[in-house]
Amino acid sequence: MIQEQDAQALRYREARFTAMFQQSPIGKTLVDLQGRFAEVNPRLCEILGYTAEELRQKTFSDVTYPEDLAADLNLVADLMFNRRQTYSLEKRYIHKDGHLVWVAIDVTLVRDGAGNPLHFIAAVHDIRQRKEHEALRLNYQTELERRVQERTLELQSSRETLQTITDNLPILIAQVDCNLCYRFNNDVYRQIFNIDPKTLLGKPLTAMLRPELYRELLPCFQRALAGERVSHDNIQYSLEQDRIWSATYIPDVRHGEVVGFYVMSQDVTERKRAEKALVDKAMLDPLTGLPNRRALHDRLEQVIAAARHDGVPFTLFFLDLDGFKLANDTHGHEGGDEILKQVARRLGQAIRKDDFISRLAGDEFVIIASGVASEAICSRIAKSVCDAINVPFSLPDGPAKIGTSVGIALSSTTDNLSAESIMARADAAMYTAKRKGRNNYQFASGSAELPHNVRPITLRKQED
């Protein structure tokens, strides 16, 4: 009976994995060791303009823009020789009709139990729109630089006229000599920093920039004096002002010699806020307000890095709700959604303030407890979670009773400390908890090997 249930669960997981692969909003493909497309999903076909059958007759080299192929092949070699586990790359594909398509790819090499390479798995993100926006911003910046340079060269003989023009441009403009001293500042310095620009003439940049900011920007100054146009983002000139600036340093070349550089700084605070709001929105589950799969990926990478480099342990709890499908069928989808919202709130109340909670998908949740390496503490956390979820949920059409099974994986007992391995181990422990009666918790074993009936857990970044 148990074997039949396991077989049914395996078929269900395989069907769910196939559905996720085919219905993913990003391109996904399985590539064999000869570089041929073995499996492709509809989104990748849409990005490249080929049918699935046409792509299966091609290799990734066939559709990669020749100038981008060498970098891709070098990274593939790194995977084959185990110099890295995954790689990410921005590159250009050649669409079926001949035009170029900018994509960002995330590639992983899958190996068998003996460590032999089997095939590659790649996620392909269409970034054409972002590249178009970058090109527009670059064109705008280039045009702005061109205009300022033209005006500066034309009006060098008349500082008063130059001052009048630059004072009315909505950007910080300065001229710096090869000794890193100010030769010119527009009146925007007065408006932003309450400093008379005339008092800065002849003074070193250290008179204006605090020491840590000067050290941060010094490489840009040096590159500009070497004749290179340089840009630097996320500059905070004043700690008293919550303003973010983007600066460009343009070499001042006269008679073939660099005699200094020009500084043009734009206030990009509102753009940065808008970008952050978009990122924040993309990192949250719209139903529960919890961090989503993408946010979980980022947090896991952070705690794994801290564990590897600083020895900071962490524990991952994998939760799957018991009886949720029955409750969802009984109370309808609205009732099911309300349960998930209440689960999110109860989890926040049941765990420590600094612990991280994420909704992975459906009725699956993940908790990351940083700094926790004790099984006793983990047991208390897991019991608190189980007790919190086991309390009946109040719904408009009556109470609903569910539970949760929890799998626990400690970073200190993980041989291969990676996001995929620790997630898979916690997931396996969760299924063990379900088999042992549900609404309880189970610790993962110390081995990194997984039973054959345990699904692989993938956490590559994707749209949720």
mmCIF file of N, CA, C and O in Angstrom, residues 229-266:
data_model
loop_
_atom_site.group_PDB
_atom_site.id
_atom_site.type_symbol
_atom_site.label_atom_id
_atom_site.label_comp_id
_atom_site.label_asym_id
_atom_site.label_seq_id
_atom_site.Cartn_x
_atom_site.Cartn_y
_atom_site.Cartn_z
ATOM 1 N N ARG A 229 36.515 57.277 -20.223
ATOM 2 C CA ARG A 229 35.256 57.813 -19.694
ATOM 3 C C ARG A 229 34.668 56.786 -18.735
ATOM 4 O O ARG A 229 34.510 55.610 -19.078
ATOM 5 N N VAL A 230 34.324 57.210 -17.521
ATOM 6 C CA VAL A 230 33.913 56.295 -16.465
ATOM 7 C C VAL A 230 32.603 56.784 -15.855
ATOM 8 O O VAL A 230 32.403 57.991 -15.686
ATOM 9 N N SER A 231 31.736 55.844 -15.511
ATOM 10 C CA SER A 231 30.494 56.167 -14.790
ATOM 11 C C SER A 231 30.453 55.401 -13.481
ATOM 12 O O SER A 231 30.995 54.297 -13.373
ATOM 13 N N HIS A 232 29.824 56.002 -12.483
ATOM 14 C CA HIS A 232 29.678 55.355 -11.180
ATOM 15 C C HIS A 232 28.289 55.670 -10.644
ATOM 16 O O HIS A 232 27.840 56.820 -10.677
ATOM 17 N N ASP A 233 27.627 54.624 -10.163
ATOM 18 C CA ASP A 233 26.239 54.757 -9.715
ATOM 19 C C ASP A 233 26.156 54.662 -8.203
ATOM 20 O O ASP A 233 27.118 54.333 -7.522
ATOM 21 N N ASN A 234 24.969 54.993 -7.673
ATOM 22 C CA ASN A 234 24.671 54.845 -6.241
ATOM 23 C C ASN A 234 25.615 55.658 -5.358
ATOM 24 O O ASN A 234 26.170 55.153 -4.384
ATOM 25 N N ILE A 235 25.825 56.907 -5.688
ATOM 26 C CA ILE A 235 26.673 57.798 -4.896
ATOM 27 C C ILE A 235 25.796 58.583 -3.926
ATOM 28 O O ILE A 235 24.773 59.148 -4.319
ATOM 29 N N GLN A 236 26.216 58.638 -2.684
ATOM 30 C CA GLN A 236 25.533 59.464 -1.686
ATOM 31 C C GLN A 236 26.520 60.517 -1.213
ATOM 32 O O GLN A 236 27.395 60.253 -0.403
ATOM 33 N N TYR A 237 26.380 61.726 -1.750
ATOM 34 C CA TYR A 237 27.329 62.788 -1.437
ATOM 35 C C TYR A 237 27.203 63.245 0.008
ATOM 36 O O TYR A 237 28.200 63.563 0.661
ATOM 37 N N SER A 238 25.980 63.316 0.484
ATOM 38 C CA SER A 238 25.747 63.819 1.844
ATOM 39 C C SER A 238 24.968 62.788 2.648
ATOM 40 O O SER A 238 23.925 62.299 2.201
ATOM 41 N N LEU A 239 25.483 62.457 3.833
ATOM 42 C CA LEU A 239 24.784 61.511 4.695
ATOM 43 C C LEU A 239 23.546 62.138 5.314
ATOM 44 O O LEU A 239 22.680 61.434 5.828
ATOM 45 N N GLU A 240 23.470 63.469 5.293
ATOM 46 C CA GLU A 240 22.302 64.163 5.849
ATOM 47 C C GLU A 240 21.145 64.184 4.863
ATOM 48 O O GLU A 240 20.016 64.503 5.222
ATOM 49 N N GLN A 241 21.430 63.885 3.588
ATOM 50 C CA GLN A 241 20.389 63.917 2.565
ATOM 51 C C GLN A 241 20.202 62.525 1.981
ATOM 52 O O GLN A 241 21.171 61.853 1.645
ATOM 53 N N ASP A 242 18.956 62.125 1.874
ATOM 54 C CA ASP A 242 18.647 60.804 1.321
ATOM 55 C C ASP A 242 18.526 60.908 -0.194
ATOM 56 O O ASP A 242 17.482 60.639 -0.785
ATOM 57 N N ARG A 243 19.633 61.309 -0.834
ATOM 58 C CA ARG A 243 19.649 61.481 -2.282
ATOM 59 C C ARG A 243 20.708 60.582 -2.898
ATOM 60 O O ARG A 243 21.803 60.439 -2.357
ATOM 61 N N ILE A 244 20.390 59.980 -4.030
ATOM 62 C CA ILE A 244 21.301 59.088 -4.734
ATOM 63 C C ILE A 244 21.669 59.731 -6.068
ATOM 64 O O ILE A 244 20.801 60.241 -6.787
ATOM 65 N N TRP A 245 22.962 59.676 -6.397
ATOM 66 C CA TRP A 245 23.468 60.322 -7.599
ATOM 67 C C TRP A 245 24.178 59.306 -8.488
ATOM 68 O O TRP A 245 24.720 58.305 -8.016
ATOM 69 N N SER A 246 24.184 59.629 -9.785
ATOM 70 C CA SER A 246 24.965 58.868 -10.755
ATOM 71 C C SER A 246 25.925 59.852 -11.423
ATOM 72 O O SER A 246 25.492 60.896 -11.923
ATOM 73 N N ALA A 247 27.220 59.531 -11.410
ATOM 74 C CA ALA A 247 28.229 60.466 -11.913
ATOM 75 C C ALA A 247 28.961 59.880 -13.108
ATOM 76 O O ALA A 247 29.203 58.671 -13.189
ATOM 77 N N THR A 248 29.321 60.753 -14.040
ATOM 78 C CA THR A 248 30.147 60.378 -15.189
ATOM 79 C C THR A 248 31.389 61.265 -15.187
ATOM 80 O O THR A 248 31.292 62.482 -14.985
ATOM 81 N N TYR A 249 32.542 60.640 -15.411
ATOM 82 C CA TYR A 249 33.828 61.349 -15.406
ATOM 83 C C TYR A 249 34.401 61.288 -16.824
ATOM 84 O O TYR A 249 34.678 60.205 -17.346
ATOM 85 N N ILE A 250 34.545 62.470 -17.438
ATOM 86 C CA ILE A 250 34.936 62.570 -18.848
ATOM 87 C C ILE A 250 36.319 63.213 -18.936
ATOM 88 O O ILE A 250 36.528 64.328 -18.428
ATOM 89 N N PRO A 251 37.292 62.542 -19.552
ATOM 90 C CA PRO A 251 38.647 63.124 -19.652
ATOM 91 C C PRO A 251 38.632 64.482 -20.350
ATOM 92 O O PRO A 251 37.930 64.678 -21.355
ATOM 93 N N ASP A 252 39.394 65.415 -19.827
ATOM 94 C CA ASP A 252 39.587 66.738 -20.430
ATOM 95 C C ASP A 252 40.884 66.670 -21.251
ATOM 96 O O ASP A 252 41.983 66.740 -20.699
ATOM 97 N N VAL A 253 40.729 66.463 -22.552
ATOM 98 C CA VAL A 253 41.882 66.261 -23.435
ATOM 99 C C VAL A 253 42.142 67.534 -24.233
ATOM 100 O O VAL A 253 41.254 68.040 -24.928
ATOM 101 N N ARG A 254 43.364 68.024 -24.127
ATOM 102 C CA ARG A 254 43.758 69.225 -24.877
ATOM 103 C C ARG A 254 45.109 68.965 -25.545
ATOM 104 O O ARG A 254 46.061 68.571 -24.884
ATOM 105 N N HIS A 255 45.113 69.173 -26.881
ATOM 106 C CA HIS A 255 46.325 68.945 -27.670
ATOM 107 C C HIS A 255 46.855 67.520 -27.453
ATOM 108 O O HIS A 255 48.072 67.305 -27.365
ATOM 109 N N GLY A 256 45.911 66.569 -27.350
ATOM 110 C CA GLY A 256 46.294 65.173 -27.221
ATOM 111 C C GLY A 256 46.728 64.742 -25.840
ATOM 112 O O GLY A 256 47.154 63.594 -25.660
ATOM 113 N N GLU A 257 46.621 65.621 -24.834
ATOM 114 C CA GLU A 257 47.050 65.294 -23.480
ATOM 115 C C GLU A 257 45.897 65.464 -22.510
ATOM 116 O O GLU A 257 45.139 66.445 -22.575
ATOM 117 N N VAL A 258 45.747 64.495 -21.591
ATOM 118 C CA VAL A 258 44.704 64.591 -20.566
ATOM 119 C C VAL A 258 45.185 65.530 -19.472
ATOM 120 O O VAL A 258 46.200 65.270 -18.814
ATOM 121 N N VAL A 259 44.459 66.645 -19.292
ATOM 122 C CA VAL A 259 44.849 67.639 -18.289
ATOM 123 C C VAL A 259 43.911 67.630 -17.079
ATOM 124 O O VAL A 259 44.086 68.424 -16.154
ATOM 125 N N GLY A 260 42.951 66.741 -17.084
ATOM 126 C CA GLY A 260 41.989 66.656 -15.985
ATOM 127 C C GLY A 260 40.758 65.921 -16.463
ATOM 128 O O GLY A 260 40.807 65.146 -17.427
ATOM 129 N N PHE A 261 39.635 66.187 -15.819
ATOM 130 C CA PHE A 261 38.382 65.554 -16.265
ATOM 131 C C PHE A 261 37.203 66.398 -15.802
ATOM 132 O O PHE A 261 37.319 67.235 -14.894
ATOM 133 N N TYR A 262 36.076 66.175 -16.480
ATOM 134 C CA TYR A 262 34.824 66.824 -16.117
ATOM 135 C C TYR A 262 33.972 65.837 -15.316
ATOM 136 O O TYR A 262 34.004 64.629 -15.563
ATOM 137 N N VAL A 263 33.234 66.380 -14.363
ATOM 138 C CA VAL A 263 32.330 65.562 -13.549
ATOM 139 C C VAL A 263 30.902 66.041 -13.801
ATOM 140 O O VAL A 263 30.609 67.232 -13.687
ATOM 141 N N MET A 264 30.040 65.089 -14.167
ATOM 142 C CA MET A 264 28.617 65.400 -14.322
ATOM 143 C C MET A 264 27.827 64.415 -13.478
ATOM 144 O O MET A 264 27.931 63.202 -13.683
ATOM 145 N N SER A 265 27.074 64.943 -12.519
ATOM 146 C CA SER A 265 26.313 64.087 -11.600
ATOM 147 C C SER A 265 24.830 64.386 -11.715
ATOM 148 O O SER A 265 24.415 65.543 -11.614
ATOM 149 N N GLN A 266 24.060 63.342 -11.923
ATOM 150 C CA GLN A 266 22.606 63.467 -12.005
ATOM 151 C C GLN A 266 21.960 62.890 -10.748
ATOM 152 O O GLN A 266 22.408 61.868 -10.224
#
